Amino acid sequence: MLDDELADDLAEGRRRPEWMWVATSGDRLLARASWWGRPGTTVPDVLDFFDLDDTLEADAAIGIGDRLLRTALAAVVPAGSTPPEYGRYIPPDWRDDPAARRVVESRMSVLQGLGATPLVERLRLEWRAGSPVPVPSERLRFRSVSDRDELVALMEPVLQGTLDAHSQADLETMSPADVAAKHFDDEFAGFSSPQEWWQVAELEDGEPVGFVIPARNSYHAIIAYVGVLPAHRGHGYIDDLLSEGTRILADQDVPRIRTSTDLGNTPMAQAFGRAGYVNFQRAINMSWS
């Protein structure tokens, strides 16, 4: 099994047999790779599984992985197209564990040999049922986002000074308005949970301060996005927004709420910590130019 959601992913079209590749010697599995994509897409969005037989010598394992990925990429990615980003979940202490470090670095070595470069390391965090549920903010009032246009308009200034590596990369070639629209259309529009959960925070006079997007993706309840408008940064409003999003999802009796932030985004990581989120995993993302 690739993961515990494999059957559902195949049934829903998030994985396809032609996106799943293995290298074998007889009955022995030597390497495997699998891409993930949104249902209905013809090209996958991410290479999220790539594993090697770590009982092999490092050079042999890397060589097999290189051959597997070269062969698979030629079949999965249309000629002349940029390959999808690589993303791998890793232990939070992977640098301190020699075995885990070897696993992470051997996969990265194969990807770098094929032209990918490290983009970002991210913290994966979760709030667990039984943790204290945040109380409503006493200094902000909340209302549901009215529509796509309002949310995109709020996201545009939030991107100013962003510490998110993916957004920074997008802003190198796109306008803030286009980045905000892309984020909505590629992620938010696909959530099956009610849009009434998405909240705008306002001062008493109705001036918007920021917004938070609690939602369900295909697997978990999540905090998909939280942002404070530049004019209102520095007042701790991120805590009010994150508390409101967490409270909305906790009211649905979910077992956990997951979220992520870049390792270098220290203010956001600290806000999640204050809200009771724990770092249970990390992720490495690599991309092709």
PDB file of C-alpha atoms in Angstrom:
ATOM      1  CA  MET A   1       0.000   0.000   0.000  1.00  0.00           C
ATOM      2  CA  LEU A   2       1.221   3.489  -0.774  1.00  0.00           C
ATOM      3  CA  ASP A   3      -0.892   5.117   1.903  1.00  0.00           C
ATOM      4  CA  ASP A   4      -4.008   4.464   3.915  1.00  0.00           C
ATOM      5  CA  GLU A   5      -6.119   6.560   1.530  1.00  0.00           C
ATOM      6  CA  LEU A   6      -5.060   4.647  -1.597  1.00  0.00           C
ATOM      7  CA  ALA A   7      -8.392   2.939  -2.289  1.00  0.00           C
ATOM      8  CA  ASP A   8     -10.344   6.183  -1.978  1.00  0.00           C
ATOM      9  CA  ASP A   9      -7.748   8.099  -4.002  1.00  0.00           C
ATOM     10  CA  LEU A  10      -8.041   5.613  -6.859  1.00  0.00           C
ATOM     11  CA  ALA A  11     -11.834   5.599  -6.694  1.00  0.00           C
ATOM     12  CA  GLU A  12     -12.042   9.394  -6.730  1.00  0.00           C
ATOM     13  CA  GLY A  13      -9.427   9.863  -9.448  1.00  0.00           C
ATOM     14  CA  ARG A  14      -6.810  11.512  -7.263  1.00  0.00           C
ATOM     15  CA  ARG A  15      -4.445   8.690  -8.184  1.00  0.00           C
ATOM     16  CA  ARG A  16      -4.304   6.695 -11.386  1.00  0.00           C
ATOM     17  CA  PRO A  17      -2.508   3.449 -12.204  1.00  0.00           C
ATOM     18  CA  GLU A  18      -0.555   5.215 -14.966  1.00  0.00           C
ATOM     19  CA  TRP A  19       0.780   7.666 -12.355  1.00  0.00           C
ATOM     20  CA  MET A  20       2.077   4.850 -10.100  1.00  0.00           C
ATOM     21  CA  TRP A  21       5.442   3.252 -10.919  1.00  0.00           C
ATOM     22  CA  VAL A  22       7.703   0.636  -9.347  1.00  0.00           C
ATOM     23  CA  ALA A  23      11.184  -0.777  -9.923  1.00  0.00           C
ATOM     24  CA  THR A  24      11.542  -4.468  -9.099  1.00  0.00           C
ATOM     25  CA  SER A  25      14.034  -7.296  -9.259  1.00  0.00           C
ATOM     26  CA  GLY A  26      12.077 -10.519  -9.327  1.00  0.00           C
ATOM     27  CA  ASP A  27       9.670 -10.261  -6.406  1.00  0.00           C
ATOM     28  CA  ARG A  28      11.743  -7.599  -4.650  1.00  0.00           C
ATOM     29  CA  LEU A  29      10.504  -4.011  -4.623  1.00  0.00           C
ATOM     30  CA  LEU A  30      13.460  -1.649  -5.142  1.00  0.00           C
ATOM     31  CA  ALA A  31      11.785   1.728  -5.628  1.00  0.00           C
ATOM     32  CA  ARG A  32       8.343   3.244  -6.116  1.00  0.00           C
ATOM     33  CA  ALA A  33       6.896   6.569  -7.170  1.00  0.00           C
ATOM     34  CA  SER A  34       3.365   7.930  -7.301  1.00  0.00           C
ATOM     35  CA  TRP A  35       1.830  11.228  -8.334  1.00  0.00           C
ATOM     36  CA  TRP A  36      -1.361  12.830  -6.966  1.00  0.00           C
ATOM     37  CA  GLY A  37      -3.785  15.095  -8.796  1.00  0.00           C
ATOM     38  CA  ARG A  38      -7.177  16.681  -8.410  1.00  0.00           C
ATOM     39  CA  PRO A  39     -10.043  14.622  -9.833  1.00  0.00           C
ATOM     40  CA  GLY A  40     -10.640  15.379 -13.481  1.00  0.00           C
ATOM     41  CA  THR A  41      -7.143  16.646 -14.222  1.00  0.00           C
ATOM     42  CA  THR A  42      -5.073  15.033 -16.963  1.00  0.00           C
ATOM     43  CA  VAL A  43      -1.699  15.965 -15.451  1.00  0.00           C
ATOM     44  CA  PRO A  44      -0.876  15.332 -11.755  1.00  0.00           C
ATOM     45  CA  ASP A  45      -0.243  18.167  -9.308  1.00  0.00           C
ATOM     46  CA  VAL A  46       2.499  16.682  -7.145  1.00  0.00           C
ATOM     47  CA  LEU A  47       4.945  13.799  -6.849  1.00  0.00           C
ATOM     48  CA  ASP A  48       4.172  12.845  -3.259  1.00  0.00           C
ATOM     49  CA  PHE A  49       5.524   9.306  -2.985  1.00  0.00           C
ATOM     50  CA  PHE A  50       9.060   8.350  -3.900  1.00  0.00           C
ATOM     51  CA  ASP A  51      10.754   5.578  -1.957  1.00  0.00           C
ATOM     52  CA  LEU A  52      13.903   3.488  -2.278  1.00  0.00           C
ATOM     53  CA  ASP A  53      15.023   0.177  -0.800  1.00  0.00           C
ATOM     54  CA  ASP A  54      17.190   1.520   2.017  1.00  0.00           C
ATOM     55  CA  THR A  55      18.848  -1.864   2.614  1.00  0.00           C
ATOM     56  CA  LEU A  56      20.807  -1.267  -0.585  1.00  0.00           C
ATOM     57  CA  GLU A  57      24.063   0.637  -0.723  1.00  0.00           C
ATOM     58  CA  ALA A  58      23.325   4.337  -1.078  1.00  0.00           C
ATOM     59  CA  ASP A  59      24.800   4.682  -4.586  1.00  0.00           C
ATOM     60  CA  ALA A  60      22.907   1.627  -5.839  1.00  0.00           C
ATOM     61  CA  ALA A  61      19.615   2.827  -4.388  1.00  0.00           C
ATOM     62  CA  ILE A  62      20.084   6.322  -5.832  1.00  0.00           C
ATOM     63  CA  GLY A  63      20.923   4.863  -9.245  1.00  0.00           C
ATOM     64  CA  ILE A  64      17.756   2.743  -9.261  1.00  0.00           C
ATOM     65  CA  GLY A  65      15.678   5.695  -8.147  1.00  0.00           C
ATOM     66  CA  ASP A  66      17.153   7.836 -10.900  1.00  0.00           C
ATOM     67  CA  ARG A  67      16.262   5.264 -13.587  1.00  0.00           C
ATOM     68  CA  LEU A  68      12.756   4.816 -12.215  1.00  0.00           C
ATOM     69  CA  LEU A  69      11.969   8.529 -12.081  1.00  0.00           C
ATOM     70  CA  ARG A  70      13.507   9.277 -15.483  1.00  0.00           C
ATOM     71  CA  THR A  71      11.366   6.559 -17.048  1.00  0.00           C
ATOM     72  CA  ALA A  72       8.210   7.540 -15.177  1.00  0.00           C
ATOM     73  CA  LEU A  73       8.591  11.284 -15.784  1.00  0.00           C
ATOM     74  CA  ALA A  74       8.873  10.700 -19.517  1.00  0.00           C
ATOM     75  CA  ALA A  75       5.525   8.899 -19.445  1.00  0.00           C
ATOM     76  CA  VAL A  76       3.637  10.967 -16.870  1.00  0.00           C
ATOM     77  CA  VAL A  77       4.698  14.515 -17.756  1.00  0.00           C
ATOM     78  CA  PRO A  78       3.897  15.830 -21.255  1.00  0.00           C
ATOM     79  CA  ALA A  79       6.965  16.568 -23.346  1.00  0.00           C
ATOM     80  CA  GLY A  80       8.200  20.116 -22.842  1.00  0.00           C
ATOM     81  CA  SER A  81       6.231  20.590 -19.594  1.00  0.00           C
ATOM     82  CA  THR A  82       7.674  21.391 -16.186  1.00  0.00           C
ATOM     83  CA  PRO A  83       7.344  18.386 -13.853  1.00  0.00           C
ATOM     84  CA  PRO A  84       5.003  18.745 -10.873  1.00  0.00           C
ATOM     85  CA  GLU A  85       6.510  19.727  -7.548  1.00  0.00           C
ATOM     86  CA  TYR A  86       7.885  17.023  -5.273  1.00  0.00           C
ATOM     87  CA  GLY A  87       6.577  16.937  -1.710  1.00  0.00           C
ATOM     88  CA  ARG A  88       7.482  14.463   0.993  1.00  0.00           C
ATOM     89  CA  TYR A  89       6.323  14.159   4.599  1.00  0.00           C
ATOM     90  CA  ILE A  90       9.217  13.570   6.971  1.00  0.00           C
ATOM     91  CA  PRO A  91       9.756  13.164  10.728  1.00  0.00           C
ATOM     92  CA  PRO A  92       9.997  16.428  12.693  1.00  0.00           C
ATOM     93  CA  ASP A  93      13.449  15.459  13.999  1.00  0.00           C
ATOM     94  CA  TRP A  94      14.813  14.059  10.749  1.00  0.00           C
ATOM     95  CA  ARG A  95      18.099  15.954  10.946  1.00  0.00           C
ATOM     96  CA  ASP A  96      18.899  14.424  14.360  1.00  0.00           C
ATOM     97  CA  ASP A  97      18.057  10.829  13.358  1.00  0.00           C
ATOM     98  CA  PRO A  98      20.766   9.322  11.103  1.00  0.00           C
ATOM     99  CA  ALA A  99      18.398   6.762   9.543  1.00  0.00           C
ATOM    100  CA  ALA A 100      15.702   9.343   8.824  1.00  0.00           C
ATOM    101  CA  ARG A 101      18.281  11.774   7.483  1.00  0.00           C
ATOM    102  CA  ARG A 102      19.595   9.173   5.048  1.00  0.00           C
ATOM    103  CA  VAL A 103      16.060   8.526   3.780  1.00  0.00           C
ATOM    104  CA  VAL A 104      15.342  12.212   3.231  1.00  0.00           C
ATOM    105  CA  GLU A 105      18.681  13.084   1.668  1.00  0.00           C
ATOM    106  CA  SER A 106      18.816  10.056  -0.656  1.00  0.00           C
ATOM    107  CA  ARG A 107      15.448  10.985  -2.192  1.00  0.00           C
ATOM    108  CA  MET A 108      16.485  14.619  -2.492  1.00  0.00           C
ATOM    109  CA  SER A 109      19.724  13.548  -4.171  1.00  0.00           C
ATOM    110  CA  VAL A 110      17.806  11.705  -6.882  1.00  0.00           C
ATOM    111  CA  LEU A 111      15.513  14.681  -7.468  1.00  0.00           C
ATOM    112  CA  GLN A 112      18.432  17.116  -7.612  1.00  0.00           C
ATOM    113  CA  GLY A 113      20.105  14.878 -10.189  1.00  0.00           C
ATOM    114  CA  LEU A 114      16.999  15.295 -12.325  1.00  0.00           C
ATOM    115  CA  GLY A 115      17.031  19.083 -12.077  1.00  0.00           C
ATOM    116  CA  ALA A 116      14.804  19.777  -9.065  1.00  0.00           C
ATOM    117  CA  THR A 117      15.923  22.249  -6.406  1.00  0.00           C
ATOM    118  CA  PRO A 118      14.799  22.617  -2.768  1.00  0.00           C
ATOM    119  CA  LEU A 119      11.965  25.115  -2.408  1.00  0.00           C
ATOM    120  CA  VAL A 120      10.966  25.014   1.257  1.00  0.00           C
ATOM    121  CA  GLU A 121      10.745  22.931   4.394  1.00  0.00           C
ATOM    122  CA  ARG A 122       7.392  23.151   6.153  1.00  0.00           C
ATOM    123  CA  LEU A 123       6.010  22.365   9.590  1.00  0.00           C
ATOM    124  CA  ARG A 124       2.910  20.178   9.679  1.00  0.00           C
ATOM    125  CA  LEU A 125       0.822  20.872  12.765  1.00  0.00           C
ATOM    126  CA  GLU A 126      -2.384  19.608  14.294  1.00  0.00           C
ATOM    127  CA  TRP A 127      -4.884  20.532  16.999  1.00  0.00           C
ATOM    128  CA  ARG A 128      -6.267  17.411  18.658  1.00  0.00           C
ATOM    129  CA  ALA A 129      -9.689  16.733  20.092  1.00  0.00           C
ATOM    130  CA  GLY A 130      -9.585  17.155  23.863  1.00  0.00           C
ATOM    131  CA  SER A 131      -7.417  20.261  23.643  1.00  0.00           C
ATOM    132  CA  PRO A 132      -8.960  23.469  25.024  1.00  0.00           C
ATOM    133  CA  VAL A 133     -11.402  25.001  22.537  1.00  0.00           C
ATOM    134  CA  PRO A 134     -10.704  28.704  21.932  1.00  0.00           C
ATOM    135  CA  VAL A 135     -13.301  31.191  23.106  1.00  0.00           C
ATOM    136  CA  PRO A 136     -14.693  33.834  20.702  1.00  0.00           C
ATOM    137  CA  SER A 137     -12.714  37.047  20.290  1.00  0.00           C
ATOM    138  CA  GLU A 138     -13.840  39.992  22.394  1.00  0.00           C
ATOM    139  CA  ARG A 139     -12.251  42.657  20.203  1.00  0.00           C
ATOM    140  CA  LEU A 140     -13.231  41.539  16.703  1.00  0.00           C
ATOM    141  CA  ARG A 141     -16.508  40.536  15.140  1.00  0.00           C
ATOM    142  CA  PHE A 142     -16.737  37.846  12.501  1.00  0.00           C
ATOM    143  CA  ARG A 143     -18.970  37.253   9.502  1.00  0.00           C
ATOM    144  CA  SER A 144     -18.919  34.800   6.613  1.00  0.00           C
ATOM    145  CA  VAL A 145     -17.031  35.699   3.443  1.00  0.00           C
ATOM    146  CA  SER A 146     -19.578  36.981   0.941  1.00  0.00           C
ATOM    147  CA  ASP A 147     -18.147  35.559  -2.285  1.00  0.00           C
ATOM    148  CA  ARG A 148     -15.047  34.780  -4.326  1.00  0.00           C
ATOM    149  CA  ASP A 149     -14.439  38.393  -5.295  1.00  0.00           C
ATOM    150  CA  GLU A 150     -14.357  39.573  -1.683  1.00  0.00           C
ATOM    151  CA  LEU A 151     -11.941  36.886  -0.600  1.00  0.00           C
ATOM    152  CA  VAL A 152      -9.601  37.411  -3.542  1.00  0.00           C
ATOM    153  CA  ALA A 153      -9.646  41.163  -2.848  1.00  0.00           C
ATOM    154  CA  LEU A 154      -8.676  40.538   0.782  1.00  0.00           C
ATOM    155  CA  MET A 155      -5.970  38.034  -0.130  1.00  0.00           C
ATOM    156  CA  GLU A 156      -4.254  40.436  -2.521  1.00  0.00           C
ATOM    157  CA  PRO A 157      -2.923  42.876   0.138  1.00  0.00           C
ATOM    158  CA  VAL A 158      -2.238  40.021   2.585  1.00  0.00           C
ATOM    159  CA  LEU A 159       0.357  38.768   0.085  1.00  0.00           C
ATOM    160  CA  GLN A 160       2.361  41.940   0.739  1.00  0.00           C
ATOM    161  CA  GLY A 161       5.429  40.871   2.681  1.00  0.00           C
ATOM    162  CA  THR A 162       4.379  37.224   2.741  1.00  0.00           C
ATOM    163  CA  LEU A 163       6.827  34.751   4.289  1.00  0.00           C
ATOM    164  CA  ASP A 164       5.289  31.808   2.394  1.00  0.00           C
ATOM    165  CA  ALA A 165       7.773  30.376  -0.115  1.00  0.00           C
ATOM    166  CA  HIS A 166       5.133  29.163  -2.567  1.00  0.00           C
ATOM    167  CA  SER A 167       3.473  32.570  -2.660  1.00  0.00           C
ATOM    168  CA  GLN A 168       6.851  34.272  -3.007  1.00  0.00           C
ATOM    169  CA  ALA A 169       7.656  32.040  -5.981  1.00  0.00           C
ATOM    170  CA  ASP A 170       4.311  32.814  -7.615  1.00  0.00           C
ATOM    171  CA  LEU A 171       4.807  36.549  -7.072  1.00  0.00           C
ATOM    172  CA  GLU A 172       8.013  36.420  -9.110  1.00  0.00           C
ATOM    173  CA  THR A 173       5.957  35.847 -12.274  1.00  0.00           C
ATOM    174  CA  MET A 174       2.398  36.898 -11.353  1.00  0.00           C
ATOM    175  CA  SER A 175       0.643  39.922  -9.888  1.00  0.00           C
ATOM    176  CA  PRO A 176      -0.729  39.703  -6.338  1.00  0.00           C
ATOM    177  CA  ALA A 177      -4.270  39.724  -7.752  1.00  0.00           C
ATOM    178  CA  ASP A 178      -3.474  36.781 -10.028  1.00  0.00           C
ATOM    179  CA  VAL A 179      -1.753  34.870  -7.214  1.00  0.00           C
ATOM    180  CA  ALA A 180      -4.802  35.356  -4.981  1.00  0.00           C
ATOM    181  CA  ALA A 181      -7.167  34.228  -7.741  1.00  0.00           C
ATOM    182  CA  LYS A 182      -4.993  31.176  -8.472  1.00  0.00           C
ATOM    183  CA  HIS A 183      -4.954  30.216  -4.802  1.00  0.00           C
ATOM    184  CA  PHE A 184      -8.739  30.431  -4.633  1.00  0.00           C
ATOM    185  CA  ASP A 185      -9.385  28.515  -7.841  1.00  0.00           C
ATOM    186  CA  ASP A 186      -6.745  25.821  -7.281  1.00  0.00           C
ATOM    187  CA  GLU A 187      -7.496  25.152  -3.610  1.00  0.00           C
ATOM    188  CA  PHE A 188     -10.417  26.886  -1.930  1.00  0.00           C
ATOM    189  CA  ALA A 189     -12.913  26.229  -4.727  1.00  0.00           C
ATOM    190  CA  GLY A 190     -12.398  22.484  -4.333  1.00  0.00           C
ATOM    191  CA  PHE A 191     -13.369  22.238  -0.670  1.00  0.00           C
ATOM    192  CA  SER A 192     -16.582  20.335   0.002  1.00  0.00           C
ATOM    193  CA  SER A 193     -17.201  22.015   3.366  1.00  0.00           C
ATOM    194  CA  PRO A 194     -19.565  24.998   3.691  1.00  0.00           C
ATOM    195  CA  GLN A 195     -18.204  28.349   2.588  1.00  0.00           C
ATOM    196  CA  GLU A 196     -20.138  29.824   5.513  1.00  0.00           C
ATOM    197  CA  TRP A 197     -17.240  28.635   7.666  1.00  0.00           C
ATOM    198  CA  TRP A 198     -14.899  31.120   5.954  1.00  0.00           C
ATOM    199  CA  GLN A 199     -14.697  34.186   8.153  1.00  0.00           C
ATOM    200  CA  VAL A 200     -13.807  37.853   7.752  1.00  0.00           C
ATOM    201  CA  ALA A 201     -12.749  39.620  10.963  1.00  0.00           C
ATOM    202  CA  GLU A 202     -13.840  43.232  11.405  1.00  0.00           C
ATOM    203  CA  LEU A 203     -13.429  46.059  13.870  1.00  0.00           C
ATOM    204  CA  GLU A 204     -16.570  47.539  15.410  1.00  0.00           C
ATOM    205  CA  ASP A 205     -16.821  50.094  12.599  1.00  0.00           C
ATOM    206  CA  GLY A 206     -16.840  47.339   9.972  1.00  0.00           C
ATOM    207  CA  GLU A 207     -13.249  47.780   8.800  1.00  0.00           C
ATOM    208  CA  PRO A 208     -11.803  44.380   7.796  1.00  0.00           C
ATOM    209  CA  VAL A 209      -8.775  43.176   9.742  1.00  0.00           C
ATOM    210  CA  GLY A 210      -8.171  39.805   8.120  1.00  0.00           C
ATOM    211  CA  PHE A 211      -9.720  36.455   7.340  1.00  0.00           C
ATOM    212  CA  VAL A 212      -9.452  32.752   8.151  1.00  0.00           C
ATOM    213  CA  ILE A 213     -10.410  29.734   6.026  1.00  0.00           C
ATOM    214  CA  PRO A 214     -11.414  26.687   8.112  1.00  0.00           C
ATOM    215  CA  ALA A 215     -12.405  23.828   5.814  1.00  0.00           C
ATOM    216  CA  ARG A 216     -12.312  20.129   5.026  1.00  0.00           C
ATOM    217  CA  ASN A 217     -10.107  18.840   2.256  1.00  0.00           C
ATOM    218  CA  SER A 218     -10.286  15.281   0.938  1.00  0.00           C
ATOM    219  CA  TYR A 219      -8.766  13.908   4.146  1.00  0.00           C
ATOM    220  CA  HIS A 220      -8.976  16.184   7.179  1.00  0.00           C
ATOM    221  CA  ALA A 221     -10.390  19.293   8.774  1.00  0.00           C
ATOM    222  CA  ILE A 222      -7.852  22.031   8.088  1.00  0.00           C
ATOM    223  CA  ILE A 223      -6.980  25.660   8.580  1.00  0.00           C
ATOM    224  CA  ALA A 224      -6.344  26.377   4.915  1.00  0.00           C
ATOM    225  CA  TYR A 225      -5.340  30.025   5.187  1.00  0.00           C
ATOM    226  CA  VAL A 226      -5.174  32.794   7.752  1.00  0.00           C
ATOM    227  CA  GLY A 227      -4.095  36.329   7.006  1.00  0.00           C
ATOM    228  CA  VAL A 228      -3.991  39.790   8.585  1.00  0.00           C
ATOM    229  CA  LEU A 229      -4.206  42.884   6.390  1.00  0.00           C
ATOM    230  CA  PRO A 230      -0.939  44.906   6.421  1.00  0.00           C
ATOM    231  CA  ALA A 231      -2.535  47.934   8.123  1.00  0.00           C
ATOM    232  CA  HIS A 232      -3.510  45.805  11.118  1.00  0.00           C
ATOM    233  CA  ARG A 233      -0.387  43.725  11.656  1.00  0.00           C
ATOM    234  CA  GLY A 234       1.450  43.928  14.940  1.00  0.00           C
ATOM    235  CA  HIS A 235      -1.639  43.839  17.181  1.00  0.00           C
ATOM    236  CA  GLY A 236      -1.920  40.090  17.724  1.00  0.00           C
ATOM    237  CA  TYR A 237      -5.007  39.702  15.539  1.00  0.00           C
ATOM    238  CA  ILE A 238      -3.556  36.488  14.098  1.00  0.00           C
ATOM    239  CA  ASP A 239      -4.452  34.833  17.416  1.00  0.00           C
ATOM    240  CA  ASP A 240      -8.090  35.970  17.181  1.00  0.00           C
ATOM    241  CA  LEU A 241      -8.373  34.729  13.598  1.00  0.00           C
ATOM    242  CA  LEU A 242      -6.770  31.378  14.292  1.00  0.00           C
ATOM    243  CA  SER A 243      -8.902  30.892  17.405  1.00  0.00           C
ATOM    244  CA  GLU A 244     -12.072  31.559  15.423  1.00  0.00           C
ATOM    245  CA  GLY A 245     -11.141  29.102  12.687  1.00  0.00           C
ATOM    246  CA  THR A 246     -10.191  26.451  15.242  1.00  0.00           C
ATOM    247  CA  ARG A 247     -13.423  26.995  17.194  1.00  0.00           C
ATOM    248  CA  ILE A 248     -15.557  26.571  14.057  1.00  0.00           C
ATOM    249  CA  LEU A 249     -13.945  23.237  13.223  1.00  0.00           C
ATOM    250  CA  ALA A 250     -13.871  22.022  16.837  1.00  0.00           C
ATOM    251  CA  ASP A 251     -17.652  22.568  16.922  1.00  0.00           C
ATOM    252  CA  GLN A 252     -17.906  19.904  14.190  1.00  0.00           C
ATOM    253  CA  ASP A 253     -16.499  17.285  16.612  1.00  0.00           C
ATOM    254  CA  VAL A 254     -13.502  16.561  14.390  1.00  0.00           C
ATOM    255  CA  PRO A 255     -10.749  14.339  15.824  1.00  0.00           C
ATOM    256  CA  ARG A 256      -8.025  16.696  14.639  1.00  0.00           C
ATOM    257  CA  ILE A 257      -7.419  19.903  12.711  1.00  0.00           C
ATOM    258  CA  ARG A 258      -4.371  20.029  10.490  1.00  0.00           C
ATOM    259  CA  THR A 259      -2.438  22.915   9.027  1.00  0.00           C
ATOM    260  CA  SER A 260       1.058  23.794   7.881  1.00  0.00           C
ATOM    261  CA  THR A 261       3.436  26.714   7.636  1.00  0.00           C
ATOM    262  CA  ASP A 262       6.936  27.276   6.326  1.00  0.00           C
ATOM    263  CA  LEU A 263       9.754  26.505   8.740  1.00  0.00           C
ATOM    264  CA  GLY A 264      11.012  30.057   8.257  1.00  0.00           C
ATOM    265  CA  ASN A 265       7.641  31.641   9.055  1.00  0.00           C
ATOM    266  CA  THR A 266       8.378  31.920  12.757  1.00  0.00           C
ATOM    267  CA  PRO A 267       5.493  34.306  13.631  1.00  0.00           C
ATOM    268  CA  MET A 268       2.921  31.936  12.132  1.00  0.00           C
ATOM    269  CA  ALA A 269       4.470  28.879  13.779  1.00  0.00           C
ATOM    270  CA  GLN A 270       4.398  30.653  17.149  1.00  0.00           C
ATOM    271  CA  ALA A 271       0.740  31.603  16.655  1.00  0.00           C
ATOM    272  CA  PHE A 272      -0.174  27.985  15.977  1.00  0.00           C
ATOM    273  CA  GLY A 273       1.715  26.962  19.106  1.00  0.00           C
ATOM    274  CA  ARG A 274      -0.225  29.469  21.226  1.00  0.00           C
ATOM    275  CA  ALA A 275      -3.466  28.046  19.797  1.00  0.00           C
ATOM    276  CA  GLY A 276      -2.589  24.531  20.926  1.00  0.00           C
ATOM    277  CA  TYR A 277      -1.269  23.090  17.651  1.00  0.00           C
ATOM    278  CA  VAL A 278       1.628  20.627  17.866  1.00  0.00           C
ATOM    279  CA  ASN A 279       4.277  19.922  15.227  1.00  0.00           C
ATOM    280  CA  PHE A 280       3.803  16.240  14.374  1.00  0.00           C
ATOM    281  CA  GLN A 281       5.655  16.152  11.058  1.00  0.00           C
ATOM    282  CA  ARG A 282       7.573  18.206   8.513  1.00  0.00           C
ATOM    283  CA  ALA A 283       7.495  18.343   4.728  1.00  0.00           C
ATOM    284  CA  ILE A 284      10.144  18.954   2.084  1.00  0.00           C
ATOM    285  CA  ASN A 285       9.114  20.575  -1.196  1.00  0.00           C
ATOM    286  CA  MET A 286      11.289  20.660  -4.316  1.00  0.00           C
ATOM    287  CA  SER A 287      10.500  22.201  -7.669  1.00  0.00           C
ATOM    288  CA  TRP A 288      11.720  22.445 -11.235  1.00  0.00           C
ATOM    289  CA  SER A 289      12.305  25.893 -12.753  1.00  0.00           C
TER     290      SER A 289
END
